[in-house]
Amino acid sequence: MHVPDIRIETDRLILRPPRAEDFEAYAANMADAEAACFIGGQQTRAVAWRGFLTGAGAWLIQGFSMFTVIEKSSGQWIGRLGPLRPDGWPGNEMGWALARHAWGKGYALEGCTAAIDWTFEQLDWDEMIHCIHPDNHASRKLAQRLGSTCRGPGKLPAPFEDSPNEIWAQTREQWRRRRA
C-alpha cells in the first residue's frame, strides 16, 4: 500500500496528504488551546504525534483522510481539512482545523470547497456531515456557507460522547446543484 499522490490546488492553497515535515506545525496547532478547543482539546506533543499518525494511516488504509493545507504564497502549513470516517462516527465527515494565524482569511471555505468537490467525485459519497460543537460559531457559519444545514444534536463515540455536538449535512446532489 502507498499514500495516493494527490495534489489539489486552489487560487491560494495546496491540499495534499500529510508528510513527516508537517508534524511540527501540526503539533503547535494542537498545543494551542484556542485552536484545539473544538477538535478534542489541547494536546501534548506525544498525543499530537498519535493523532498525526492516525490521519496519515487513514490515507494508507482507507485511501483518504484530511488534507494538509499549505498556503501557496508562503509555503507554510496552515492546517488540515477534508474527508474522514472515524469508527463509530455518525456519518462521512468533511472536517477542518486551521491554525489561528490562518483564521478569517477565507482559507477554510476555499479549501473545503475544493475538498468537497474532490470527495464527492473520488469517494462517491452520497452525503457528508460536519460534527460541530454548538458554541463553535465560526464553524457553524462555515457549514452554512458551504450549503449544509443543521439536522440537530448528534452523538459521537467515546471518548467524545459527552461533548455537545450538532450534525450539519448536505447530499452530493445538493452540493452539485449549488455549484452549478
Short mmCIF file of C-alpha atoms in Angstrom, two decimals:
data_model
loop_
_atom_site.label_atom_id
_atom_site.label_comp_id
_atom_site.label_asym_id
_atom_site.label_seq_id
_atom_site.Cartn_x
_atom_site.Cartn_y
_atom_site.Cartn_z
CA MET A 1 0.00 0.00 0.00
CA HIS A 2 1.02 3.59 -0.51
CA VAL A 3 -0.38 7.04 0.10
CA PRO A 4 -2.11 8.35 -3.02
CA ASP A 5 -0.22 11.09 -4.85
CA ILE A 6 -2.90 13.76 -4.65
CA ARG A 7 -2.38 17.48 -5.03
CA ILE A 8 -5.32 19.84 -5.26
CA GLU A 9 -4.60 23.49 -5.97
CA THR A 10 -6.88 26.45 -5.44
CA ASP A 11 -6.04 30.10 -6.01
CA ARG A 12 -4.23 30.38 -2.68
CA LEU A 13 -3.85 26.85 -1.33
CA ILE A 14 -2.32 23.45 -1.93
CA LEU A 15 -4.12 20.42 -0.46
CA ARG A 16 -2.17 17.17 -0.20
CA PRO A 17 -1.76 14.16 2.09
CA PRO A 18 0.35 14.82 5.21
CA ARG A 19 4.12 14.40 5.21
CA ALA A 20 6.57 13.97 8.09
CA GLU A 21 7.71 17.60 7.75
CA ASP A 22 4.16 18.76 8.56
CA PHE A 23 4.29 17.43 12.11
CA GLU A 24 5.93 20.41 13.86
CA ALA A 25 3.23 22.82 12.68
CA TYR A 26 0.52 20.23 13.42
CA ALA A 27 1.83 19.74 16.97
CA ALA A 28 2.00 23.51 17.52
CA ASN A 29 -1.61 23.84 16.37
CA MET A 30 -2.77 21.08 18.70
CA ALA A 31 -0.82 22.68 21.58
CA ASP A 32 -2.73 25.95 21.03
CA ALA A 33 -5.64 25.79 23.48
CA GLU A 34 -7.82 28.16 21.44
CA ALA A 35 -7.17 26.47 18.09
CA ALA A 36 -7.73 22.99 19.56
CA CYS A 37 -10.74 23.93 21.69
CA PHE A 38 -13.39 22.31 19.48
CA ILE A 39 -11.29 19.49 17.99
CA GLY A 40 -10.66 17.38 21.08
CA GLY A 41 -8.79 19.97 23.13
CA GLN A 42 -5.20 20.99 23.65
CA GLN A 43 -2.73 18.13 23.25
CA THR A 44 0.79 17.35 24.34
CA ARG A 45 3.34 16.65 21.65
CA ALA A 46 3.13 12.88 22.28
CA VAL A 47 -0.67 12.83 21.92
CA ALA A 48 -0.46 15.07 18.83
CA TRP A 49 2.03 12.59 17.33
CA ARG A 50 -0.51 9.78 17.68
CA GLY A 51 -3.24 11.90 16.08
CA PHE A 52 -0.93 12.92 13.25
CA LEU A 53 -0.08 9.28 12.55
CA THR A 54 -3.77 8.32 12.69
CA GLY A 55 -4.51 10.78 9.88
CA ALA A 56 -1.53 9.59 7.85
CA GLY A 57 -2.50 5.96 8.44
CA ALA A 58 -6.05 6.60 7.24
CA TRP A 59 -4.58 7.55 3.85
CA LEU A 60 -2.95 4.11 3.70
CA ILE A 61 -5.88 2.07 4.99
CA GLN A 62 -8.93 3.99 3.71
CA GLY A 63 -7.34 5.82 0.76
CA PHE A 64 -8.41 9.22 2.12
CA SER A 65 -8.25 11.47 5.14
CA MET A 66 -7.84 15.13 5.91
CA PHE A 67 -5.51 17.01 3.60
CA THR A 68 -2.61 19.09 4.78
CA VAL A 69 -3.30 22.71 3.79
CA ILE A 70 -0.35 24.74 2.52
CA GLU A 71 -0.58 28.47 1.86
CA LYS A 72 0.87 28.94 -1.64
CA SER A 73 2.33 32.41 -1.08
CA SER A 74 4.43 31.36 1.93
CA GLY A 75 4.72 27.57 1.55
CA GLN A 76 3.59 27.41 5.19
CA TRP A 77 1.43 24.68 6.77
CA ILE A 78 -1.80 26.38 7.85
CA GLY A 79 -3.96 23.44 8.87
CA ARG A 80 -5.85 20.42 7.71
CA LEU A 81 -9.23 19.74 6.20
CA GLY A 82 -11.02 17.10 4.24
CA PRO A 83 -12.87 13.82 4.44
CA LEU A 84 -12.72 11.49 7.39
CA ARG A 85 -14.62 8.46 8.59
CA PRO A 86 -13.66 7.54 12.16
CA ASP A 87 -15.00 4.28 13.54
CA GLY A 88 -18.41 4.75 15.15
CA TRP A 89 -18.86 8.25 13.70
CA PRO A 90 -22.41 9.35 12.78
CA GLY A 91 -21.51 9.64 9.09
CA ASN A 92 -18.89 10.52 6.48
CA GLU A 93 -17.46 13.83 7.62
CA MET A 94 -15.83 16.83 5.99
CA GLY A 95 -13.81 18.43 8.75
CA TRP A 96 -11.45 21.36 9.14
CA ALA A 97 -8.90 22.65 11.64
CA LEU A 98 -6.79 25.66 10.74
CA ALA A 99 -4.02 27.36 12.67
CA ARG A 100 -5.13 30.60 14.33
CA HIS A 101 -2.92 32.76 12.10
CA ALA A 102 -4.94 31.48 9.12
CA TRP A 103 -8.37 32.28 10.58
CA GLY A 104 -10.55 34.93 9.00
CA LYS A 105 -8.92 34.83 5.55
CA GLY A 106 -11.42 32.59 3.75
CA TYR A 107 -8.97 29.68 3.59
CA ALA A 108 -11.38 27.19 5.19
CA LEU A 109 -14.12 27.99 2.67
CA GLU A 110 -11.70 27.87 -0.27
CA GLY A 111 -10.07 24.63 0.87
CA CYS A 112 -13.28 22.88 1.89
CA THR A 113 -14.92 23.74 -1.43
CA ALA A 114 -12.07 22.04 -3.30
CA ALA A 115 -12.01 19.11 -0.87
CA ILE A 116 -15.78 18.59 -1.12
CA ASP A 117 -15.58 18.62 -4.93
CA TRP A 118 -12.81 16.00 -4.74
CA THR A 119 -14.59 13.91 -2.11
CA PHE A 120 -17.93 13.68 -3.91
CA GLU A 121 -16.12 12.93 -7.20
CA GLN A 122 -13.48 10.47 -5.96
CA LEU A 123 -15.12 8.79 -2.96
CA ASP A 124 -18.63 8.67 -4.42
CA TRP A 125 -20.25 9.60 -1.12
CA ASP A 126 -23.97 10.36 -1.27
CA GLU A 127 -23.82 12.68 1.73
CA MET A 128 -21.37 14.33 4.07
CA ILE A 129 -21.70 15.72 7.55
CA HIS A 130 -19.90 18.18 9.79
CA CYS A 131 -19.90 17.48 13.54
CA ILE A 132 -19.83 20.91 15.16
CA HIS A 133 -19.92 21.97 18.81
CA PRO A 134 -22.88 24.36 19.28
CA ASP A 135 -20.53 27.05 20.66
CA ASN A 136 -18.27 26.91 17.60
CA HIS A 137 -19.89 29.83 15.81
CA ALA A 138 -17.17 30.15 13.16
CA SER A 139 -17.58 26.51 12.09
CA ARG A 140 -21.37 26.78 12.11
CA LYS A 141 -21.08 29.81 9.81
CA LEU A 142 -18.66 27.96 7.52
CA ALA A 143 -21.03 24.96 7.31
CA GLN A 144 -23.82 27.33 6.27
CA ARG A 145 -21.60 29.00 3.65
CA LEU A 146 -20.80 25.54 2.29
CA GLY A 147 -24.53 24.88 1.94
CA SER A 148 -25.01 22.46 4.82
CA THR A 149 -27.97 22.63 7.17
CA CYS A 150 -28.23 21.71 10.82
CA ARG A 151 -30.06 18.48 11.49
CA GLY A 152 -29.90 18.87 15.26
CA PRO A 153 -27.99 17.21 18.07
CA GLY A 154 -25.77 14.26 17.34
CA LYS A 155 -23.90 11.66 19.37
CA LEU A 156 -20.22 10.91 18.95
CA PRO A 157 -18.50 7.73 20.12
CA ALA A 158 -16.13 7.54 23.11
CA PRO A 159 -14.13 9.42 24.18
CA PHE A 160 -16.24 12.30 22.78
CA GLU A 161 -19.67 11.05 23.92
CA ASP A 162 -20.11 13.86 26.48
CA SER A 163 -19.20 16.66 24.08
CA PRO A 164 -22.20 18.62 22.75
CA ASN A 165 -22.46 18.18 19.02
CA GLU A 166 -24.67 19.26 16.14
CA ILE A 167 -24.83 17.38 12.86
CA TRP A 168 -24.70 19.61 9.80
CA ALA A 169 -25.12 17.88 6.44
CA GLN A 170 -25.79 18.01 2.75
CA THR A 171 -26.14 15.48 -0.04
CA ARG A 172 -23.99 15.19 -3.13
CA GLU A 173 -26.97 16.31 -5.20
CA GLN A 174 -27.48 19.42 -3.05
CA TRP A 175 -23.79 20.24 -3.43
CA ARG A 176 -23.87 19.78 -7.20
CA ARG A 177 -26.98 21.92 -7.62
CA ARG A 178 -25.40 24.67 -5.54
CA ARG A 179 -22.14 24.53 -7.50
CA ALA A 180 -23.89 24.57 -10.93
#
